[in-house]
């Protein structure tokens, strides 16, 4: 029997990407061939995001685009999975008759069963179950990340219940993997040549709090740093009140843990934070930033803020603007508040006009651009480890890579103007120039394989 060609389009965050890779891992090689060209695919799967309005719009646009291959390509079965059908199963079935199969965020292990059911029944199928699935080291997974770097999800779901967030609805409550499971997966990845592991969860500092075995993120890291071949461990999405002194001291002392933290703060005004149902106020945030900088002076901090939350006044936004201008963060992401049905924030009065949100967004980003430029200029002259990722998209005369200060997909890059190295190699690089988000430098010979702490 000829194998069916499957193309999977994954949208949204790295957590979604891991879900997509797990889904592909459940497709038997003797029956399915994974390809990247949608026009040649017999089956197209779109893994969607519905976190905010823009993500939902992108998901629907992508579904409609690939649906065209049912007429002008080889596609005979279109499946839509992930967050969007988990939230809007009934609406999507009515609005998108082109789709043959709807699956939820926890249905990856059922992919073959469901595809066969659609083929046998020749009619659209809604198969959105409860979001209870949690993959582990035994779960088949086809990694689509570069061979030298990948994401490892250590927990699923969230129990923080921020007033603007739909994650508990589409992902369920917090479910943490065992330390042994994560260690086994990372050990296997390192043995296969992966040098950088990016640990992800909705809130990595909550890791283990749902388990009976007392597992904590600090315990997990102590086991992971023992793995041979692993060079960089990066921590993403740390809730501010879960960042302990023990964690910071561990980051400072363990060479493999990147001195990099992504801490979504969302705002600085106490009244707005309270309406968001965030547990840390301005005083707590400032104390945290002070603790981090004292224990890890050379740390790189990323955060995200929401502008236009219901009731946010000009004065409250000005407080946020001034806070950003203080220059606490090397990286800042800004989101315009999205009114999501099913959240308590959606019911709040004084919804902020979209035009005001856009104005505040641009003002905050402009302020951070200046800070990012200044902080990058301060790095000129330093020698730091860089993970080589390939050639520049603009020209094959320049290699490009990332320093330990740059997380994949969200931060800038390093452009290498002198020296040679293999893709996936970690080299020492002297920074010679910079821009708002990117760095420029020269490889220092001889190259080596430094740890995350060698800066």
Coordinates of C-alpha atoms in Angstrom, one line a residue:
X1 CA 0.0 0.0 0.0
X2 CA 1.3 3.4 -0.9
X3 CA 2.0 5.6 2.0
X4 CA -0.2 8.7 2.6
X5 CA 1.6 12.0 2.5
X6 CA 0.9 14.2 5.6
X7 CA 1.8 17.8 6.0
X8 CA 1.3 19.4 9.5
X9 CA 1.2 23.2 9.9
X10 CA 1.8 24.3 13.5
X11 CA 0.9 27.8 14.7
X12 CA 1.4 29.5 18.0
X13 CA 3.9 29.0 20.8
X14 CA 6.7 26.3 21.3
X15 CA 4.2 24.4 23.5
X16 CA 2.1 24.0 20.4
X17 CA 5.1 22.9 18.4
X18 CA 5.8 20.1 20.9
X19 CA 2.2 19.0 20.6
X20 CA 2.5 18.9 16.8
X21 CA 5.7 16.8 17.0
X22 CA 4.0 14.3 19.4
X23 CA 1.1 14.0 16.9
X24 CA 3.5 13.3 14.0
X25 CA 5.2 10.7 16.2
X26 CA 2.0 8.7 16.4
X27 CA 1.8 8.3 12.6
X28 CA 3.3 4.9 11.7
X29 CA 6.1 5.2 9.1
X30 CA 4.7 2.2 7.1
X31 CA 1.5 4.1 6.5
X32 CA 2.4 7.8 6.5
X33 CA 5.1 10.0 4.9
X34 CA 5.6 13.4 6.6
X35 CA 6.2 16.2 4.0
X36 CA 6.4 20.0 4.2
X37 CA 4.8 20.8 0.8
X38 CA 1.0 21.3 1.4
X39 CA 0.3 21.1 -2.3
X40 CA 1.6 17.5 -2.4
X41 CA -0.1 16.3 0.8
X42 CA -2.9 13.8 0.9
X43 CA -3.7 14.8 4.5
X44 CA -3.1 18.3 5.9
X45 CA -3.3 18.9 9.6
X46 CA -3.4 22.5 11.0
X47 CA -2.4 22.8 14.7
X48 CA -4.1 26.0 15.9
X49 CA -3.7 28.6 18.5
X50 CA -6.5 30.6 20.1
X51 CA -4.7 32.5 22.9
X52 CA -5.7 36.0 21.7
X53 CA -7.7 37.5 18.9
X54 CA -4.8 37.8 16.4
X55 CA -3.9 34.1 17.0
X56 CA -7.5 33.0 16.2
X57 CA -7.6 35.1 13.1
X58 CA -4.3 33.6 11.9
X59 CA -5.5 30.1 12.6
X60 CA -8.7 30.6 10.6
X61 CA -6.9 32.3 7.7
X62 CA -4.4 29.4 7.6
X63 CA -7.2 26.8 7.6
X64 CA -8.9 28.5 4.7
X65 CA -5.6 28.8 2.7
X66 CA -4.8 25.1 3.0
X67 CA -8.4 24.1 2.4
X68 CA -7.8 25.3 -1.2
X69 CA -5.6 22.3 -1.7
X70 CA -8.7 20.1 -1.5
X71 CA -9.6 21.6 -4.9
X72 CA -6.3 22.7 -6.4
X73 CA -3.9 20.1 -4.8
X74 CA -3.8 16.5 -3.7
X75 CA -5.5 17.0 -0.3
X76 CA -8.5 14.7 0.4
X77 CA -8.6 15.1 4.2
X78 CA -8.2 18.3 6.2
X79 CA -7.8 18.0 10.0
X80 CA -7.8 20.9 12.5
X81 CA -6.5 20.3 16.0
X82 CA -5.3 22.2 19.1
X83 CA -6.6 25.2 21.0
X84 CA -9.1 26.5 18.5
X85 CA -11.4 23.5 18.2
X86 CA -10.9 22.9 22.0
X87 CA -12.7 26.3 22.5
X88 CA -15.0 26.5 19.5
X89 CA -15.8 23.0 18.4
X90 CA -19.5 23.7 17.4
X91 CA -18.9 27.1 15.8
X92 CA -16.0 25.8 13.7
X93 CA -17.9 22.8 12.4
X94 CA -20.6 25.2 11.2
X95 CA -18.3 27.9 9.8
X96 CA -15.7 25.6 8.2
X97 CA -17.4 22.9 6.3
X98 CA -14.1 22.3 4.4
X99 CA -12.7 20.6 7.5
X100 CA -13.1 16.8 7.8
X101 CA -11.8 16.3 11.4
X102 CA -11.6 18.5 14.5
X103 CA -9.4 17.4 17.4
X104 CA -8.6 19.0 20.8
X105 CA -5.4 19.8 22.6
X106 CA -5.2 16.4 24.2
X107 CA -6.1 14.1 21.3
X108 CA -2.7 13.6 19.7
X109 CA -2.5 9.9 20.7
X110 CA -5.8 9.2 18.8
X111 CA -4.7 10.7 15.5
X112 CA -4.5 7.4 13.5
X113 CA -7.8 6.1 15.0
X114 CA -9.5 9.4 14.1
X115 CA -8.1 9.7 10.6
X116 CA -9.2 6.1 9.9
X117 CA -12.7 6.9 11.3
X118 CA -13.1 9.8 8.9
X119 CA -11.8 7.8 6.0
X120 CA -14.3 5.0 6.8
X121 CA -17.2 7.3 7.4
X122 CA -16.6 9.8 4.7
X123 CA -18.0 12.6 6.8
X124 CA -16.8 15.3 9.1
X125 CA -15.9 14.2 12.6
X126 CA -15.7 16.2 15.8
X127 CA -13.5 14.4 18.3
X128 CA -12.6 17.0 20.9
X129 CA -11.9 15.3 24.2
X130 CA -11.0 16.6 27.7
X131 CA -7.5 18.2 27.8
X132 CA -5.9 15.6 30.1
X133 CA -3.1 14.2 27.9
X134 CA 0.5 14.6 29.1
X135 CA 3.3 13.2 27.0
X136 CA 6.4 11.6 28.6
X137 CA 9.7 10.1 27.6
X138 CA 8.0 7.0 26.1
X139 CA 5.7 9.0 23.8
X140 CA 6.7 8.9 20.2
X141 CA 7.8 12.3 18.9
X142 CA 9.2 13.6 15.6
X143 CA 11.3 16.7 16.4
X144 CA 11.1 19.4 13.8
X145 CA 13.5 21.7 15.5
X146 CA 17.2 22.0 14.4
X147 CA 19.3 19.0 15.4
X148 CA 21.2 21.1 17.9
X149 CA 18.3 22.7 19.8
X150 CA 14.8 21.7 20.9
X151 CA 12.0 22.3 23.4
X152 CA 11.1 19.9 26.2
X153 CA 7.7 20.4 27.9
X154 CA 8.0 19.6 31.6
X155 CA 4.3 20.3 32.5
X156 CA 1.0 20.9 30.8
X157 CA -1.9 23.2 31.8
X158 CA -2.0 25.9 34.4
X159 CA -3.6 26.6 37.8
X160 CA -2.8 30.3 38.1
X161 CA -6.2 31.5 36.8
X162 CA -5.2 34.9 35.5
X163 CA -8.3 36.8 34.7
X164 CA -7.5 37.4 31.0
X165 CA -6.2 33.9 30.2
X166 CA -8.0 31.0 28.5
X167 CA -5.2 28.4 29.1
X168 CA -7.0 26.5 31.8
X169 CA -10.0 26.2 29.5
X170 CA -8.0 24.8 26.5
X171 CA -5.1 23.1 28.3
X172 CA -6.6 22.0 31.6
X173 CA -5.1 22.4 35.1
X174 CA -1.5 21.9 35.9
X175 CA 0.0 18.4 35.2
X176 CA 3.7 17.9 35.8
X177 CA 5.8 15.1 34.4
X178 CA 8.1 13.2 36.7
X179 CA 11.7 14.1 37.1
X180 CA 12.8 10.7 35.8
X181 CA 10.7 11.1 32.7
X182 CA 12.1 14.5 31.8
X183 CA 15.7 13.4 32.5
X184 CA 15.2 10.3 30.3
X185 CA 14.0 12.4 27.4
X186 CA 16.7 15.0 27.7
X187 CA 19.4 12.3 28.0
X188 CA 18.1 10.7 24.8
X189 CA 18.1 14.1 23.0
X190 CA 21.6 15.0 24.2
X191 CA 22.9 11.6 23.0
X192 CA 21.4 12.4 19.6
X193 CA 23.4 15.6 19.4
X194 CA 21.1 18.3 20.9
X195 CA 23.2 20.9 22.7
X196 CA 20.5 23.3 23.8
X197 CA 17.4 22.3 25.7
X198 CA 14.7 24.9 26.2
X199 CA 12.5 23.9 29.2
X200 CA 8.9 25.1 28.7
X201 CA 5.6 25.0 30.5
X202 CA 2.9 27.6 31.1
X203 CA 4.7 28.3 34.4
X204 CA 7.9 26.3 34.9
X205 CA 8.2 27.5 38.5
X206 CA 5.0 25.7 39.3
X207 CA 6.5 22.5 38.1
X208 CA 5.9 19.6 40.5
X209 CA 3.4 21.5 42.8
X210 CA 0.6 19.1 41.6
X211 CA 2.6 16.0 42.3
X212 CA 2.8 13.9 45.5
X213 CA 6.5 13.1 45.2
X214 CA 7.7 16.6 46.1
X215 CA 9.3 17.3 42.8
X216 CA 10.5 20.9 42.2
X217 CA 12.1 22.8 39.3
X218 CA 15.3 23.0 41.4
X219 CA 15.4 19.3 41.8
X220 CA 14.8 18.7 38.1
X221 CA 17.6 21.1 37.1
X222 CA 20.1 19.4 39.5
X223 CA 19.5 16.1 37.6
X224 CA 19.6 17.7 34.1
X225 CA 22.9 19.4 34.5
X226 CA 24.5 16.0 35.1
X227 CA 23.7 14.9 31.5
X228 CA 26.8 14.5 29.3
X229 CA 26.8 16.3 26.0
X230 CA 24.3 18.9 27.0
X231 CA 25.7 22.4 26.9
X232 CA 22.8 24.9 27.5
X233 CA 19.6 24.6 29.6
X234 CA 17.2 27.5 29.1
X235 CA 14.3 28.3 31.4
X236 CA 11.2 29.8 29.7
X237 CA 8.0 31.3 31.3
X238 CA 8.7 31.7 35.0
X239 CA 5.9 33.1 37.1
X240 CA 7.5 35.8 39.3
X241 CA 6.4 34.5 42.8
X242 CA 7.9 31.1 42.0
X243 CA 11.5 32.3 41.5
X244 CA 13.2 31.2 44.7
X245 CA 16.7 32.3 45.9
X246 CA 17.6 28.6 45.6
X247 CA 16.7 28.6 41.9
X248 CA 18.7 31.8 41.3
X249 CA 21.7 30.4 43.2
X250 CA 21.5 27.2 41.2
X251 CA 21.5 29.2 37.9
X252 CA 24.5 31.2 39.1
X253 CA 26.5 28.2 40.1
X254 CA 25.6 25.6 37.4
X255 CA 27.5 26.3 34.1
X256 CA 25.0 24.5 31.9
X257 CA 22.0 26.7 32.9
X258 CA 21.8 29.8 30.8
X259 CA 21.8 33.1 32.7
X260 CA 18.4 33.9 31.0
X261 CA 14.9 34.2 32.4
X262 CA 11.6 34.8 30.7
X263 CA 9.3 36.3 33.4
X264 CA 5.9 37.5 32.1
X265 CA 5.0 40.3 34.5
X266 CA 2.0 41.8 32.5
X267 CA 1.9 45.2 34.3
X268 CA 3.4 47.2 37.1
X269 CA 0.4 49.1 38.5
X270 CA -1.0 47.4 41.6
X271 CA -4.7 48.0 40.7
X272 CA -4.3 46.5 37.2
X273 CA -2.3 43.6 38.5
X274 CA -5.0 42.9 41.1
X275 CA -7.7 43.0 38.3
X276 CA -5.5 40.6 36.3
X277 CA -5.5 38.2 39.3
X278 CA -1.7 38.4 39.5
X279 CA -0.2 37.5 42.8
X280 CA 2.8 39.8 42.8
X281 CA 2.5 43.6 43.2
X282 CA 4.9 46.4 42.2
X283 CA 6.9 46.1 45.4
X284 CA 7.2 42.3 44.9
X285 CA 8.3 42.8 41.3
X286 CA 11.0 45.3 42.2
X287 CA 12.2 43.1 45.0
X288 CA 12.4 40.2 42.6
X289 CA 14.4 42.1 40.0
X290 CA 16.8 43.3 42.7
X291 CA 17.3 39.7 43.9
X292 CA 17.9 38.4 40.4
X293 CA 20.5 41.1 39.5
X294 CA 22.3 40.7 42.8
X295 CA 22.6 36.9 42.5
X296 CA 23.2 36.8 38.7
X297 CA 24.6 40.2 37.7
X298 CA 25.0 39.3 34.0
X299 CA 21.6 37.8 33.6
X300 CA 19.4 38.5 30.5
X301 CA 15.8 39.2 31.4
X302 CA 12.8 38.9 29.1
X303 CA 9.3 39.9 30.1
X304 CA 5.9 40.6 28.5
X305 CA 3.3 43.3 29.2
X306 CA -0.3 43.7 28.4
X307 CA -1.6 47.2 27.4
X308 CA -5.2 48.2 27.3
X309 CA -6.5 45.9 30.0
X310 CA -10.1 46.9 30.9
X311 CA -10.1 50.0 33.0
X312 CA -6.4 50.8 32.4
X313 CA -6.2 54.6 32.7
X314 CA -3.7 56.9 31.1
X315 CA -2.0 57.3 34.5
X316 CA -1.7 53.5 35.0
X317 CA -0.2 53.1 31.5
X318 CA 2.2 56.0 32.2
X319 CA 3.4 54.1 35.3
X320 CA 4.1 51.1 33.1
X321 CA 5.8 53.2 30.4
X322 CA 8.1 54.8 33.0
X323 CA 8.8 51.4 34.5
X324 CA 9.9 50.1 31.1
X325 CA 12.0 53.2 30.5
X326 CA 13.9 52.4 33.7
X327 CA 15.7 49.7 31.7
X328 CA 15.2 46.5 33.7
X329 CA 14.9 44.2 30.7
X330 CA 17.0 43.2 27.8
X331 CA 13.9 41.9 26.0
X332 CA 10.3 43.0 26.2
X333 CA 7.2 41.6 24.4
X334 CA 4.0 43.7 24.4
X335 CA 0.5 42.4 23.8
X336 CA -2.7 44.4 23.2
X337 CA -5.3 43.1 25.5
X338 CA -7.6 40.6 23.8
X339 CA -11.2 40.2 25.2
X340 CA -11.6 36.5 25.4
X341 CA -15.0 35.0 26.1
X342 CA -15.1 32.7 29.1
X343 CA -12.6 34.8 31.1
X344 CA -13.5 37.0 34.0
X345 CA -11.7 40.0 32.4
X346 CA -14.1 39.8 29.5
X347 CA -17.0 40.8 31.8
X348 CA -15.2 43.9 33.1
X349 CA -16.6 47.3 32.3
X350 CA -14.5 50.1 30.8
X351 CA -13.1 48.0 27.9
X352 CA -10.3 50.1 26.3
X353 CA -10.8 51.2 22.6
X354 CA -8.6 49.4 20.1
X355 CA -7.1 52.7 18.9
X356 CA -5.9 53.4 22.4
X357 CA -4.4 49.9 22.7
X358 CA -2.5 50.4 19.5
X359 CA -1.1 53.8 20.6
X360 CA 0.0 52.4 24.0
X361 CA 1.6 49.3 22.3
X362 CA 3.7 51.4 19.9
X363 CA 4.7 53.8 22.7
X364 CA 5.9 51.0 24.9
X365 CA 7.8 49.2 22.1
X366 CA 9.5 52.5 21.1
X367 CA 10.7 52.9 24.7
X368 CA 12.1 49.4 24.8
X369 CA 13.8 49.7 21.4
X370 CA 16.0 52.4 22.8
X371 CA 16.9 50.2 25.9
X372 CA 17.6 47.2 23.8
X373 CA 19.9 49.2 21.5
X374 CA 21.8 50.6 24.5
X375 CA 22.1 47.2 26.2
X376 CA 23.4 45.6 23.0
X377 CA 25.9 48.4 22.5
X378 CA 27.2 47.7 26.0
X379 CA 28.1 44.2 24.8
X380 CA 30.5 45.4 22.1
X381 CA 34.0 44.2 22.9
X382 CA 32.9 41.2 24.9
X383 CA 33.6 37.6 24.0
X384 CA 30.7 35.3 24.5
X385 CA 29.6 31.8 23.4
X386 CA 27.5 31.5 20.3
X387 CA 25.5 28.6 18.9
X388 CA 26.0 28.6 15.1
X389 CA 22.7 28.0 13.3
X390 CA 23.6 28.4 9.6
X391 CA 23.9 31.1 7.0
X392 CA 22.1 34.5 7.0
X393 CA 18.8 34.6 5.2
X394 CA 20.1 37.8 3.4
X395 CA 23.4 36.4 2.2
X396 CA 25.3 33.1 2.3
X397 CA 28.5 35.0 3.0
X398 CA 27.6 35.4 6.7
X399 CA 27.1 32.8 9.3
X400 CA 24.4 33.4 11.9
X401 CA 23.8 32.1 15.4
X402 CA 22.5 32.9 18.8
X403 CA 24.3 33.8 22.0
X404 CA 23.1 32.5 25.4
X405 CA 21.3 35.8 25.7
X406 CA 19.0 35.0 22.8
X407 CA 16.2 32.4 23.0
X408 CA 15.1 30.7 19.8
X409 CA 12.2 32.2 17.8
X410 CA 11.7 35.3 20.0
X411 CA 15.0 37.1 20.3
X412 CA 17.5 38.5 17.9
X413 CA 20.5 36.8 16.2
X414 CA 24.2 37.1 16.0
X415 CA 25.8 37.7 12.5
X416 CA 29.3 36.3 12.2
X417 CA 31.6 38.3 9.9
X418 CA 34.8 36.4 10.4
X419 CA 35.8 32.8 11.1
X420 CA 34.3 29.5 10.2
X421 CA 32.3 26.9 12.1
X422 CA 29.9 24.0 11.6
X423 CA 26.2 24.3 12.1
X424 CA 25.4 23.3 15.7
X425 CA 28.8 24.1 17.0
X426 CA 29.3 26.5 20.0
X427 CA 32.1 28.9 19.4
X428 CA 33.6 31.9 21.3
X429 CA 32.7 35.1 19.5
X430 CA 34.0 38.6 20.0
X431 CA 31.1 41.1 19.6
X432 CA 32.1 44.0 17.3
X433 CA 28.9 45.8 16.6
X434 CA 25.2 45.7 17.4
X435 CA 21.7 46.9 16.4
X436 CA 18.4 47.2 18.3
X437 CA 18.0 43.4 18.6
X438 CA 21.0 41.7 16.8
X439 CA 24.7 41.4 17.4
X440 CA 27.6 41.2 15.1
X441 CA 30.9 39.5 15.8
X442 CA 34.0 37.5 14.9
X443 CA 34.9 34.0 15.9
X444 CA 37.8 33.8 18.2
X445 CA 40.2 31.0 17.4
X446 CA 40.6 28.4 18.5
X447 CA 36.9 27.6 18.9
X448 CA 35.7 25.6 21.8
X449 CA 32.5 24.2 23.3
X450 CA 31.9 26.5 26.2
X451 CA 29.1 26.2 28.7
X452 CA 26.3 28.6 29.3
X453 CA 28.1 30.4 32.1
X454 CA 31.3 31.2 30.1
X455 CA 30.8 34.8 29.2

